[in-house]
């Protein structure tokens, strides 16, 4: 759960945390794999997803009729 012996998640400022969370989700096959990559437990990971609104970031948005 640690990258090079560092608890990765706890050493980053907030704006970087948002980006790292999105990267972890896009690079991992499952949410639990992403949580392990960040070195956080399951409950805390789900609180982070809610705090940063990450689930909605990865959902496809319908195209507007004027954009086509």
GROMACS .gro file of C-alpha atoms in nm:
model
   68
    1UNK     CA    1   0.000   0.000   0.000
    2UNK     CA    2   0.299   0.234  -0.013
    3UNK     CA    3   0.489   0.365  -0.312
    4UNK     CA    4   0.862   0.364  -0.235
    5UNK     CA    5   0.780   0.333   0.135
    6UNK     CA    6   0.573   0.655   0.144
    7UNK     CA    7   0.201   0.673   0.220
    8UNK     CA    8   0.137   0.852  -0.109
    9UNK     CA    9  -0.208   0.993  -0.036
   10UNK     CA   10  -0.120   1.168   0.289
   11UNK     CA   11   0.174   1.364   0.143
   12UNK     CA   12  -0.008   1.553  -0.133
   13UNK     CA   13  -0.187   1.894  -0.139
   14UNK     CA   14  -0.561   1.898  -0.225
   15UNK     CA   15  -0.541   1.995  -0.592
   16UNK     CA   16  -0.290   1.721  -0.658
   17UNK     CA   17  -0.501   1.473  -0.459
   18UNK     CA   18  -0.789   1.525  -0.701
   19UNK     CA   19  -0.564   1.454  -1.000
   20UNK     CA   20  -0.397   1.152  -0.837
   21UNK     CA   21  -0.736   1.008  -0.740
   22UNK     CA   22  -0.855   1.036  -1.100
   23UNK     CA   23  -0.534   0.879  -1.227
   24UNK     CA   24  -0.557   0.591  -0.981
   25UNK     CA   25  -0.913   0.518  -1.090
   26UNK     CA   26  -0.826   0.530  -1.457
   27UNK     CA   27  -0.513   0.313  -1.420
   28UNK     CA   28  -0.659   0.049  -1.185
   29UNK     CA   29  -0.893  -0.230  -1.285
   30UNK     CA   30  -1.107  -0.197  -0.971
   31UNK     CA   31  -1.177   0.065  -0.709
   32UNK     CA   32  -1.012  -0.150  -0.442
   33UNK     CA   33  -0.697  -0.170  -0.654
   34UNK     CA   34  -0.700   0.211  -0.677
   35UNK     CA   35  -0.741   0.237  -0.299
   36UNK     CA   36  -0.445   0.004  -0.245
   37UNK     CA   37  -0.237   0.210  -0.488
   38UNK     CA   38  -0.310   0.522  -0.283
   39UNK     CA   39  -0.249   0.344   0.046
   40UNK     CA   40  -0.589   0.420   0.198
   41UNK     CA   41  -0.858   0.193   0.341
   42UNK     CA   42  -1.192   0.119   0.172
   43UNK     CA   43  -1.407   0.350   0.386
   44UNK     CA   44  -1.175   0.647   0.344
   45UNK     CA   45  -1.149   0.582  -0.030
   46UNK     CA   46  -1.527   0.600  -0.072
   47UNK     CA   47  -1.538   0.923   0.129
   48UNK     CA   48  -1.277   1.066  -0.112
   49UNK     CA   49  -1.484   0.966  -0.413
   50UNK     CA   50  -1.781   1.153  -0.266
   51UNK     CA   51  -1.574   1.455  -0.160
   52UNK     CA   52  -1.410   1.508  -0.500
   53UNK     CA   53  -1.711   1.396  -0.709
   54UNK     CA   54  -1.492   1.159  -0.903
   55UNK     CA   55  -1.762   0.912  -1.009
   56UNK     CA   56  -1.945   1.180  -1.206
   57UNK     CA   57  -1.619   1.280  -1.377
   58UNK     CA   58  -1.592   0.939  -1.546
   59UNK     CA   59  -1.955   0.916  -1.661
   60UNK     CA   60  -2.024   0.993  -2.025
   61UNK     CA   61  -2.228   1.303  -2.082
   62UNK     CA   62  -2.487   1.308  -2.362
   63UNK     CA   63  -2.405   1.528  -2.659
   64UNK     CA   64  -2.602   1.845  -2.703
   65UNK     CA   65  -2.798   1.859  -3.031
   66UNK     CA   66  -2.616   2.181  -3.123
   67UNK     CA   67  -2.273   2.015  -3.089
   68UNK     CA   68  -2.337   1.755  -3.361
   0.00000   0.00000   0.00000
